[in-house]
PDB file of C-alpha atoms and ligand atoms in Angstrom:
ATOM      1  CA  UNK A  14      62.142  93.893 188.288  1.00  0.00           C
ATOM      2  CA  UNK A  15      62.310  97.756 187.259  1.00  0.00           C
ATOM      3  CA  UNK A  16      62.099 100.616 188.810  1.00  0.00           C
ATOM      4  CA  UNK A  17      61.814 104.056 188.116  1.00  0.00           C
ATOM      5  CA  UNK A  18      64.620 105.101 189.632  1.00  0.00           C
ATOM      6  CA  UNK A  19      68.020 104.227 187.274  1.00  0.00           C
ATOM      7  CA  UNK A  20      71.108 105.171 188.227  1.00  0.00           C
ATOM      8  CA  UNK A  21      70.899 106.347 191.467  1.00  0.00           C
ATOM      9  CA  UNK A  22      74.223 108.188 192.895  1.00  0.00           C
ATOM     10  CA  UNK A  23      75.070 108.153 196.703  1.00  0.00           C
ATOM     11  CA  UNK A  24      77.590 109.951 198.383  1.00  0.00           C
ATOM     12  CA  UNK A  25      79.755 110.243 195.475  1.00  0.00           C
ATOM     13  CA  UNK A  26      83.656 111.841 195.686  1.00  0.00           C
ATOM     14  CA  UNK A  27      86.243 110.593 194.027  1.00  0.00           C
ATOM     15  CA  UNK A  28      90.369 112.230 194.815  1.00  0.00           C
ATOM     16  CA  UNK A  29      93.563 111.812 193.101  1.00  0.00           C
ATOM     17  CA  UNK A  30      96.323 111.050 195.528  1.00  0.00           C
ATOM     18  CA  UNK A  31      94.479 112.868 198.366  1.00  0.00           C
ATOM     19  CA  UNK A  32      95.488 116.680 196.075  1.00  0.00           C
ATOM     20  CA  UNK A  33      93.161 116.411 193.700  1.00  0.00           C
ATOM     21  CA  UNK A  34      89.320 116.754 195.328  1.00  0.00           C
ATOM     22  CA  UNK A  35      87.888 115.869 191.883  1.00  0.00           C
ATOM     23  CA  UNK A  36      84.112 115.719 192.773  1.00  0.00           C
ATOM     24  CA  UNK A  37      82.867 116.781 196.467  1.00  0.00           C
ATOM     25  CA  UNK A  38      79.954 114.489 197.896  1.00  0.00           C
ATOM     26  CA  UNK A  39      77.627 114.323 194.748  1.00  0.00           C
ATOM     27  CA  UNK A  40      73.964 112.002 194.997  1.00  0.00           C
ATOM     28  CA  UNK A  41      71.712 112.587 192.357  1.00  0.00           C
ATOM     29  CA  UNK A  42      68.507 110.272 190.848  1.00  0.00           C
ATOM     30  CA  UNK A  43      67.581 109.402 187.250  1.00  0.00           C
ATOM     31  CA  UNK A  44      64.599 108.107 186.142  1.00  0.00           C
ATOM     32  CA  UNK A  45      64.240 105.650 183.454  1.00  0.00           C
ATOM     33  CA  UNK A  46      64.711 106.638 180.234  1.00  0.00           C
ATOM     34  CA  UNK A  47      66.069 109.845 181.374  1.00  0.00           C
ATOM     35  CA  UNK A  48      68.034 112.595 179.161  1.00  0.00           C
ATOM     36  CA  UNK A  49      69.856 114.005 180.901  1.00  0.00           C
ATOM     37  CA  UNK A  50      72.735 116.491 180.003  1.00  0.00           C
ATOM     38  CA  UNK A  51      76.147 117.279 183.458  1.00  0.00           C
ATOM     39  CA  UNK A  52      77.383 121.492 182.968  1.00  0.00           C
ATOM     40  CA  UNK A  53      79.824 122.396 183.675  1.00  0.00           C
ATOM     41  CA  UNK A  54      83.504 123.878 183.485  1.00  0.00           C
ATOM     42  CA  UNK A  55      86.091 122.247 182.477  1.00  0.00           C
ATOM     43  CA  UNK A  56      88.216 119.955 184.710  1.00  0.00           C
ATOM     44  CA  UNK A  57      85.079 120.069 187.085  1.00  0.00           C
ATOM     45  CA  UNK A  58      84.414 116.660 186.505  1.00  0.00           C
ATOM     46  CA  UNK A  59      81.993 115.521 184.674  1.00  0.00           C
ATOM     47  CA  UNK A  60      84.287 113.111 183.230  1.00  0.00           C
ATOM     48  CA  UNK A  61      85.343 111.047 186.574  1.00  0.00           C
ATOM     49  CA  UNK A  62      81.293 111.208 187.426  1.00  0.00           C
ATOM     50  CA  UNK A  63      80.928 109.150 183.931  1.00  0.00           C
ATOM     51  CA  UNK A  64      83.513 107.187 183.717  1.00  0.00           C
ATOM     52  CA  UNK A  65      82.697 106.084 187.521  1.00  0.00           C
ATOM     53  CA  UNK A  66      78.757 105.147 186.543  1.00  0.00           C
ATOM     54  CA  UNK A  67      80.661 102.948 182.990  1.00  0.00           C
ATOM     55  CA  UNK A  68      82.369 101.882 185.720  1.00  0.00           C
ATOM     56  CA  UNK A  69      86.038 102.694 185.097  1.00  0.00           C
ATOM     57  CA  UNK A  70      86.647 103.851 187.521  1.00  0.00           C
ATOM     58  CA  UNK A  71      86.677 103.322 191.709  1.00  0.00           C
ATOM     59  CA  UNK A  72      85.016 106.736 193.232  1.00  0.00           C
ATOM     60  CA  UNK A  73      86.925 107.232 196.812  1.00  0.00           C
ATOM     61  CA  UNK A  74      83.867 107.524 198.471  1.00  0.00           C
ATOM     62  CA  UNK A  75      80.146 106.911 197.972  1.00  0.00           C
ATOM     63  CA  UNK A  76      78.162 104.244 195.297  1.00  0.00           C
ATOM     64  CA  UNK A  77      76.343 104.450 191.935  1.00  0.00           C
ATOM     65  CA  UNK A  78      73.563 102.712 192.366  1.00  0.00           C
ATOM     66  CA  UNK A  79      72.338 100.912 188.637  1.00  0.00           C
ATOM     67  CA  UNK A  80      69.241  99.177 188.744  1.00  0.00           C
ATOM     68  CA  UNK A  81      69.633  98.994 192.432  1.00  0.00           C
ATOM     69  CA  UNK A  82      72.627  97.060 192.047  1.00  0.00           C
ATOM     70  CA  UNK A  83      76.050  99.526 193.238  1.00  0.00           C
ATOM     71  CA  UNK A  84      78.147  99.828 190.316  1.00  0.00           C
ATOM     72  CA  UNK A  85      81.700  97.886 189.967  1.00  0.00           C
ATOM     73  CA  UNK A  86      83.024  97.885 186.661  1.00  0.00           C
ATOM     74  CA  UNK A  87      82.391  97.966 183.228  1.00  0.00           C
ATOM     75  CA  UNK A  88      79.479  96.328 181.331  1.00  0.00           C
ATOM     76  CA  UNK A  89      76.947  95.881 178.428  1.00  0.00           C
ATOM     77  CA  UNK A  90      73.935  97.545 179.435  1.00  0.00           C
ATOM     78  CA  UNK A  91      76.349 100.662 179.506  1.00  0.00           C
ATOM     79  CA  UNK A  92      77.082 101.691 176.334  1.00  0.00           C
ATOM     80  CA  UNK A  93      80.435 104.621 175.776  1.00  0.00           C
ATOM     81  CA  UNK A  94      80.898 106.989 173.171  1.00  0.00           C
ATOM     82  CA  UNK A  95      83.899 109.457 174.152  1.00  0.00           C
ATOM     83  CA  UNK A  96      85.125 112.781 172.137  1.00  0.00           C
ATOM     84  CA  UNK A  97      88.083 110.928 170.733  1.00  0.00           C
ATOM     85  CA  UNK A  98      86.038 108.755 168.068  1.00  0.00           C
ATOM     86  CA  UNK A  99      88.257 105.461 169.797  1.00  0.00           C
ATOM     87  CA  UNK A 100      86.998 103.684 166.924  1.00  0.00           C
ATOM     88  CA  UNK A 101      89.221  99.855 165.298  1.00  0.00           C
ATOM     89  CA  UNK A 102      91.587 101.893 162.538  1.00  0.00           C
ATOM     90  CA  UNK A 103      92.789  98.636 161.408  1.00  0.00           C
ATOM     91  CA  UNK A 104      88.549  97.771 160.613  1.00  0.00           C
ATOM     92  CA  UNK A 105      85.665  98.911 158.775  1.00  0.00           C
ATOM     93  CA  UNK A 106      82.977 100.390 159.300  1.00  0.00           C
ATOM     94  CA  UNK A 107      80.844  97.883 159.109  1.00  0.00           C
ATOM     95  CA  UNK A 108      83.059  95.109 161.223  1.00  0.00           C
ATOM     96  CA  UNK A 109      83.670  98.098 164.153  1.00  0.00           C
ATOM     97  CA  UNK A 110      79.937  98.041 164.737  1.00  0.00           C
ATOM     98  CA  UNK A 111      80.128  94.430 164.403  1.00  0.00           C
ATOM     99  CA  UNK A 112      82.758  93.812 167.430  1.00  0.00           C
ATOM    100  CA  UNK A 113      80.102  94.191 170.409  1.00  0.00           C
ATOM    101  CA  UNK A 114      77.552  92.148 169.095  1.00  0.00           C
ATOM    102  CA  UNK A 115      80.630  89.355 168.216  1.00  0.00           C
ATOM    103  CA  UNK A 116      82.272  89.705 171.596  1.00  0.00           C
ATOM    104  CA  UNK A 117      79.053  89.648 173.446  1.00  0.00           C
ATOM    105  CA  UNK A 118      78.751  85.944 171.487  1.00  0.00           C
ATOM    106  CA  UNK A 119      75.811  86.774 169.157  1.00  0.00           C
ATOM    107  CA  UNK A 120      76.325  84.560 166.083  1.00  0.00           C
ATOM    108  CA  UNK A 121      78.658  86.554 162.789  1.00  0.00           C
ATOM    109  CA  UNK A 122      75.448  86.397 160.380  1.00  0.00           C
ATOM    110  CA  UNK A 123      73.063  88.189 163.024  1.00  0.00           C
ATOM    111  CA  UNK A 124      75.951  90.383 163.705  1.00  0.00           C
ATOM    112  CA  UNK A 125      75.919  91.733 160.863  1.00  0.00           C
ATOM    113  CA  UNK A 126      72.728  91.959 160.187  1.00  0.00           C
ATOM    114  CA  UNK A 127      72.178  94.058 163.390  1.00  0.00           C
ATOM    115  CA  UNK A 128      75.061  96.349 162.043  1.00  0.00           C
ATOM    116  CA  UNK A 129      73.706  97.083 158.773  1.00  0.00           C
ATOM    117  CA  UNK A 130      71.049  97.470 160.644  1.00  0.00           C
ATOM    118  CA  UNK A 131      72.018 100.468 163.333  1.00  0.00           C
ATOM    119  CA  UNK A 132      74.304 101.544 160.332  1.00  0.00           C
ATOM    120  CA  UNK A 133      71.614 102.518 158.585  1.00  0.00           C
ATOM    121  CA  UNK A 134      69.492 103.792 161.027  1.00  0.00           C
ATOM    122  CA  UNK A 135      72.845 106.459 161.148  1.00  0.00           C
ATOM    123  CA  UNK A 136      72.487 106.914 157.498  1.00  0.00           C
ATOM    124  CA  UNK A 137      76.088 105.385 156.804  1.00  0.00           C
ATOM    125  CA  UNK A 138      73.952 102.743 154.398  1.00  0.00           C
ATOM    126  CA  UNK A 139      77.091 102.387 151.689  1.00  0.00           C
ATOM    127  CA  UNK A 140      80.058 102.819 153.996  1.00  0.00           C
ATOM    128  CA  UNK A 141      79.583 100.275 155.345  1.00  0.00           C
ATOM    129  CA  UNK A 142      83.299  98.891 153.702  1.00  0.00           C
ATOM    130  CA  UNK A 143      85.222 102.384 154.863  1.00  0.00           C
ATOM    131  CA  UNK A 144      87.637 102.884 157.186  1.00  0.00           C
ATOM    132  CA  UNK A 145      87.999 105.120 159.371  1.00  0.00           C
ATOM    133  CA  UNK A 146      89.957 107.673 158.697  1.00  0.00           C
ATOM    134  CA  UNK A 147      88.008 107.266 155.402  1.00  0.00           C
ATOM    135  CA  UNK A 148      85.542 109.131 156.780  1.00  0.00           C
ATOM    136  CA  UNK A 149      84.804 112.467 158.200  1.00  0.00           C
ATOM    137  CA  UNK A 150      85.018 113.797 162.315  1.00  0.00           C
ATOM    138  CA  UNK A 151      81.326 113.291 161.909  1.00  0.00           C
ATOM    139  CA  UNK A 152      80.899 110.464 160.108  1.00  0.00           C
ATOM    140  CA  UNK A 153      83.347 108.943 162.771  1.00  0.00           C
ATOM    141  CA  UNK A 154      80.258 109.902 165.076  1.00  0.00           C
ATOM    142  CA  UNK A 155      78.143 107.871 163.382  1.00  0.00           C
ATOM    143  CA  UNK A 156      80.554 104.940 163.899  1.00  0.00           C
ATOM    144  CA  UNK A 157      80.734 105.351 167.627  1.00  0.00           C
ATOM    145  CA  UNK A 158      76.902 105.450 167.981  1.00  0.00           C
ATOM    146  CA  UNK A 159      75.602 103.191 165.436  1.00  0.00           C
ATOM    147  CA  UNK A 160      78.520 100.619 167.911  1.00  0.00           C
ATOM    148  CA  UNK A 161      77.113 101.722 171.010  1.00  0.00           C
ATOM    149  CA  UNK A 162      73.403 100.607 169.350  1.00  0.00           C
ATOM    150  CA  UNK A 163      74.528  97.597 168.630  1.00  0.00           C
ATOM    151  CA  UNK A 164      74.974  96.108 172.351  1.00  0.00           C
ATOM    152  CA  UNK A 165      71.435  97.917 172.756  1.00  0.00           C
ATOM    153  CA  UNK A 166      72.130  98.979 176.587  1.00  0.00           C
ATOM    154  CA  UNK A 167      70.284 100.600 179.023  1.00  0.00           C
ATOM    155  CA  UNK A 168      72.128 103.455 179.145  1.00  0.00           C
ATOM    156  CA  UNK A 169      73.785 105.602 177.278  1.00  0.00           C
ATOM    157  CA  UNK A 170      77.220 107.783 178.885  1.00  0.00           C
ATOM    158  CA  UNK A 171      78.246 110.188 176.313  1.00  0.00           C
ATOM    159  CA  UNK A 172      81.133 112.063 176.697  1.00  0.00           C
ATOM    160  CA  UNK A 173      81.320 115.472 174.871  1.00  0.00           C
ATOM    161  CA  UNK A 174      80.574 113.224 172.225  1.00  0.00           C
ATOM    162  CA  UNK A 175      80.386 116.338 169.707  1.00  0.00           C
ATOM    163  CA  UNK A 176      82.496 118.658 170.727  1.00  0.00           C
ATOM    164  CA  UNK A 177      85.181 118.352 167.973  1.00  0.00           C
ATOM    165  CA  UNK A 178      82.989 118.350 165.092  1.00  0.00           C
ATOM    166  CA  UNK A 179      82.251 121.739 163.160  1.00  0.00           C
ATOM    167  CA  UNK A 180      79.006 123.242 164.981  1.00  0.00           C
ATOM    168  CA  UNK A 181      76.759 122.111 161.614  1.00  0.00           C
ATOM    169  CA  UNK A 182      77.683 118.859 161.847  1.00  0.00           C
ATOM    170  CA  UNK A 183      76.715 119.138 165.599  1.00  0.00           C
ATOM    171  CA  UNK A 184      73.612 120.147 164.982  1.00  0.00           C
ATOM    172  CA  UNK A 185      72.382 117.894 162.680  1.00  0.00           C
ATOM    173  CA  UNK A 186      73.607 115.019 165.151  1.00  0.00           C
ATOM    174  CA  UNK A 187      71.842 116.802 168.050  1.00  0.00           C
ATOM    175  CA  UNK A 188      68.857 116.110 166.158  1.00  0.00           C
ATOM    176  CA  UNK A 189      69.198 112.889 165.301  1.00  0.00           C
ATOM    177  CA  UNK A 190      70.669 111.330 168.497  1.00  0.00           C
ATOM    178  CA  UNK A 191      67.177 112.980 169.734  1.00  0.00           C
ATOM    179  CA  UNK A 192      65.513 110.738 167.007  1.00  0.00           C
ATOM    180  CA  UNK A 193      67.329 107.429 167.927  1.00  0.00           C
ATOM    181  CA  UNK A 194      65.913 108.530 171.026  1.00  0.00           C
ATOM    182  CA  UNK A 195      62.281 109.379 170.847  1.00  0.00           C
ATOM    183  CA  UNK A 196      62.062 105.651 168.627  1.00  0.00           C
ATOM    184  CA  UNK A 197      63.946 103.866 172.063  1.00  0.00           C
ATOM    185  CA  UNK A 198      63.613 106.124 175.655  1.00  0.00           C
ATOM    186  CA  UNK A 199      67.274 105.274 176.525  1.00  0.00           C
ATOM    187  CA  UNK A 200      68.568 106.182 180.226  1.00  0.00           C
ATOM    188  CA  UNK A 201      70.711 108.385 179.067  1.00  0.00           C
ATOM    189  CA  UNK A 202      73.984 110.563 180.610  1.00  0.00           C
ATOM    190  CA  UNK A 203      74.902 113.240 178.853  1.00  0.00           C
ATOM    191  CA  UNK A 204      78.310 115.284 179.059  1.00  0.00           C
ATOM    192  CA  UNK A 205      78.529 119.033 177.196  1.00  0.00           C
ATOM    193  CA  UNK A 206      79.775 122.430 178.447  1.00  0.00           C
ATOM    194  CA  UNK A 207      77.668 124.159 175.374  1.00  0.00           C
ATOM    195  CA  UNK A 208      74.708 125.526 177.610  1.00  0.00           C
ATOM    196  CA  UNK A 209      72.975 125.101 173.825  1.00  0.00           C
ATOM    197  CA  UNK A 210      72.854 122.158 173.593  1.00  0.00           C
ATOM    198  CA  UNK A 211      71.986 121.032 176.633  1.00  0.00           C
ATOM    199  CA  UNK A 212      69.109 122.551 176.109  1.00  0.00           C
ATOM    200  CA  UNK A 213      68.241 121.046 172.805  1.00  0.00           C
ATOM    201  CA  UNK A 214      68.892 117.676 174.563  1.00  0.00           C
ATOM    202  CA  UNK A 215      67.734 117.431 177.940  1.00  0.00           C
ATOM    203  CA  UNK A 216      65.059 116.378 180.080  1.00  0.00           C
ATOM    204  CA  UNK A 217      66.072 117.594 183.349  1.00  0.00           C
ATOM    205  CA  UNK A 218      70.247 120.091 182.885  1.00  0.00           C
ATOM    206  CA  UNK A 219      72.722 119.051 185.414  1.00  0.00           C
ATOM    207  CA  UNK A 220      75.190 122.138 186.303  1.00  0.00           C
ATOM    208  CA  UNK A 221      78.265 121.777 188.180  1.00  0.00           C
ATOM    209  CA  UNK A 222      80.564 123.892 190.151  1.00  0.00           C
ATOM    210  CA  UNK A 223      83.712 124.361 189.537  1.00  0.00           C
ATOM    211  CA  UNK A 224      86.177 122.078 191.124  1.00  0.00           C
ATOM    212  CA  UNK A 225      85.773 119.930 193.681  1.00  0.00           C
ATOM    213  CA  UNK A 226      82.446 119.181 191.714  1.00  0.00           C
ATOM    214  CA  UNK A 227      78.934 120.088 193.062  1.00  0.00           C
ATOM    215  CA  UNK A 228      76.080 120.182 191.817  1.00  0.00           C
ATOM    216  CA  UNK A 229      74.819 122.861 192.070  1.00  0.00           C
ATOM    217  CA  UNK A 230      71.873 123.277 190.791  1.00  0.00           C
ATOM    218  CA  UNK A 231      69.260 120.750 188.304  1.00  0.00           C
ATOM    219  CA  UNK A 232      66.761 122.575 185.761  1.00  0.00           C
ATOM    220  CA  UNK A 233      64.208 121.049 184.329  1.00  0.00           C
ATOM    221  CA  UNK A 234      63.230 121.185 180.435  1.00  0.00           C
ATOM    222  CA  UNK A 235      59.637 120.463 180.150  1.00  0.00           C
ATOM    223  CA  UNK A 236      59.657 122.379 176.461  1.00  0.00           C
ATOM    224  CA  UNK A 237      58.083 119.305 173.969  1.00  0.00           C
ATOM    225  CA  UNK A 238      60.746 118.125 171.382  1.00  0.00           C
ATOM    226  CA  UNK A 239      61.587 118.866 168.729  1.00  0.00           C
ATOM    227  CA  UNK A 240      62.689 122.839 170.443  1.00  0.00           C
ATOM    228  CA  UNK A 241      62.984 125.412 168.979  1.00  0.00           C
ATOM    229  CA  UNK A 242      65.982 127.230 169.777  1.00  0.00           C
ATOM    230  CA  UNK A 243      65.181 130.622 168.958  1.00  0.00           C
ATOM    231  CA  UNK A 244      61.643 130.243 171.381  1.00  0.00           C
ATOM    232  CA  UNK A 245      61.665 132.922 174.069  1.00  0.00           C
ATOM    233  CA  UNK A 246      61.426 129.648 176.156  1.00  0.00           C
ATOM    234  CA  UNK A 247      64.990 128.845 175.317  1.00  0.00           C
ATOM    235  CA  UNK A 248      66.543 131.470 174.655  1.00  0.00           C
ATOM    236  CA  UNK A 249      65.389 132.468 178.527  1.00  0.00           C
ATOM    237  CA  UNK A 250      66.550 129.011 179.702  1.00  0.00           C
ATOM    238  CA  UNK A 251      69.508 129.609 177.678  1.00  0.00           C
ATOM    239  CA  UNK A 252      69.815 133.214 180.030  1.00  0.00           C
ATOM    240  CA  UNK A 253      69.619 131.977 183.107  1.00  0.00           C
ATOM    241  CA  UNK A 254      71.902 128.498 183.064  1.00  0.00           C
ATOM    242  CA  UNK A 255      74.406 131.167 181.035  1.00  0.00           C
ATOM    243  CA  UNK A 256      74.753 132.775 184.666  1.00  0.00           C
ATOM    244  CA  UNK A 257      74.631 129.809 186.349  1.00  0.00           C
ATOM    245  CA  UNK A 258      77.077 128.008 185.158  1.00  0.00           C
ATOM    246  CA  UNK A 259      79.539 131.699 184.429  1.00  0.00           C
ATOM    247  CA  UNK A 260      78.321 131.716 188.332  1.00  0.00           C
ATOM    248  CA  UNK A 261      81.098 128.341 188.544  1.00  0.00           C
ATOM    249  CA  UNK A 262      84.073 130.339 186.261  1.00  0.00           C
ATOM    250  CA  UNK A 263      84.110 133.588 187.603  1.00  0.00           C
ATOM    251  CA  UNK A 264      84.641 133.294 191.064  1.00  0.00           C
ATOM    252  CA  UNK A 265      86.282 129.927 191.107  1.00  0.00           C
ATOM    253  CA  UNK A 266      89.408 131.978 188.829  1.00  0.00           C
ATOM    254  CA  UNK A 267      88.869 135.021 191.814  1.00  0.00           C
ATOM    255  CA  UNK A 268      89.827 132.055 194.451  1.00  0.00           C
ATOM    256  CA  UNK A 269      92.629 130.390 193.095  1.00  0.00           C
ATOM    257  CA  UNK A 270      94.939 134.125 191.861  1.00  0.00           C
ATOM    258  CA  UNK A 271      94.001 135.297 195.225  1.00  0.00           C
ATOM    259  CA  UNK A 272      95.565 131.672 196.884  1.00  0.00           C
ATOM    260  CA  UNK A 273      98.136 131.771 194.813  1.00  0.00           C
ATOM    261  CA  UNK A 274      98.878 134.704 195.859  1.00  0.00           C
ATOM    262  CA  UNK A 275      99.218 133.866 199.367  1.00  0.00           C
ATOM    263  CA  UNK A 276     100.909 130.734 198.847  1.00  0.00           C
ATOM    264  CA  UNK A 277     103.448 132.930 197.813  1.00  0.00           C
TER     265      UNK A 277
HETATM  266  N1  LIG B 307      93.894 110.181 186.527  1.00  0.00           N
HETATM  267  C1  LIG B 307      93.289 111.231 187.162  1.00  0.00           C
HETATM  268  N2  LIG B 307      94.581 111.522 187.271  1.00  0.00           N
HETATM  269  C2  LIG B 307      94.641 112.242 188.135  1.00  0.00           C
HETATM  270  N3  LIG B 307      94.206 113.891 187.955  1.00  0.00           N
HETATM  271  C3  LIG B 307      93.103 113.611 187.285  1.00  0.00           C
HETATM  272  C4  LIG B 307      93.079 112.159 186.679  1.00  0.00           C
HETATM  273  N4  LIG B 307      91.541 112.184 186.179  1.00  0.00           N
HETATM  274  C5  LIG B 307      91.032 113.839 186.325  1.00  0.00           C
HETATM  275  N5  LIG B 307      91.487 113.787 187.442  1.00  0.00           N
HETATM  276  C6  LIG B 307      91.794 115.407 187.630  1.00  0.00           C
HETATM  277  O1  LIG B 307      90.452 115.768 187.912  1.00  0.00           O
HETATM  278  C7  LIG B 307      89.254 116.913 187.397  1.00  0.00           C
HETATM  279  C8  LIG B 307      88.008 116.660 187.578  1.00  0.00           C
HETATM  280  O2  LIG B 307      89.369 116.536 185.711  1.00  0.00           O
HETATM  281  P1  LIG B 307      87.597 115.752 185.452  1.00  0.00           P
HETATM  282  O3  LIG B 307      86.922 114.587 185.233  1.00  0.00           O
HETATM  283  O4  LIG B 307      88.509 115.366 182.645  1.00  0.00           O
HETATM  284  O5  LIG B 307      86.530 117.609 184.140  1.00  0.00           O
HETATM  285  P2  LIG B 307      85.864 117.380 182.925  1.00  0.00           P
HETATM  286  O6  LIG B 307      85.691 116.604 181.953  1.00  0.00           O
HETATM  287  O7  LIG B 307      84.595 117.790 183.722  1.00  0.00           O
HETATM  288  O8  LIG B 307      86.746 118.786 182.338  1.00  0.00           O
HETATM  289  C9  LIG B 307      90.563 117.848 187.309  1.00  0.00           C
HETATM  290  O9  LIG B 307      91.412 118.334 187.709  1.00  0.00           O
HETATM  291  C10 LIG B 307      91.620 116.512 186.260  1.00  0.00           C
HETATM  292  O10 LIG B 307      93.186 116.848 186.107  1.00  0.00           O
HETATM  293 MG1  LIG B 308      85.680 115.791 180.500  1.00  0.00          MG
END
């Protein structure tokens, strides 16, 4: 039976070889169907946390529960999209999207139908037989989204998926992703370092400190979607979140300089 809590992180820490502490105890409960953005300075452990939830990496201590069961490995109920497009360059767009369903044992004919349907949803009708190198960055990322959705995951894990795109393409993809999500409210964990992107997309924004990453604030975004970037609320929230993130970046810069001086 499904519970309201979809993902629960309990005291999750991660260190790399003892010297690099990437995550400090990280505790959060994410509800089913929530769209969560994780916002924080570069190197604070955002990808590390996402990889732990994906089951690609084990925490040093603590655990993450998915539907009350500890995560120990990757699973098809968690779909991933990363900044790098990670498509198979030797497969056509259609075959890239068919890959997941086929691996899960779905027959070729049905997998093809699923893939065609998902490609249509992301606006790539007519590009089924193209190869990744023939596509723009935005189109590749659409294939990535179609491929993720073709596996019908419960949870979408997206690590700065639009970070490498120009701002217009990025805005279009944000809007399209929201439309897909509004049709089927999957639980989404979306990593970004863009304050605007976080407010535009999410139900709640998790703000992380500089490394070692811990949660400093969790901010709800109550506004109805689609959100207006020029509304007073949006602008207020943007200022507030920007201050929260800056606070994380600036003192740590001084600290590391100071530490360096002492070390010398
Ligand atoms: N496999 C790894 N081995 C050693 N250090 C790592 C590894 N992965 C990440 N780190 C370090 O952990 C910290 C957090 O990294 P990451 O989670 O990628 O940050 P973010 O995604 O927030 O930019 C960084 O200092 C990074 O260098
Ligand atoms: Mg990262």
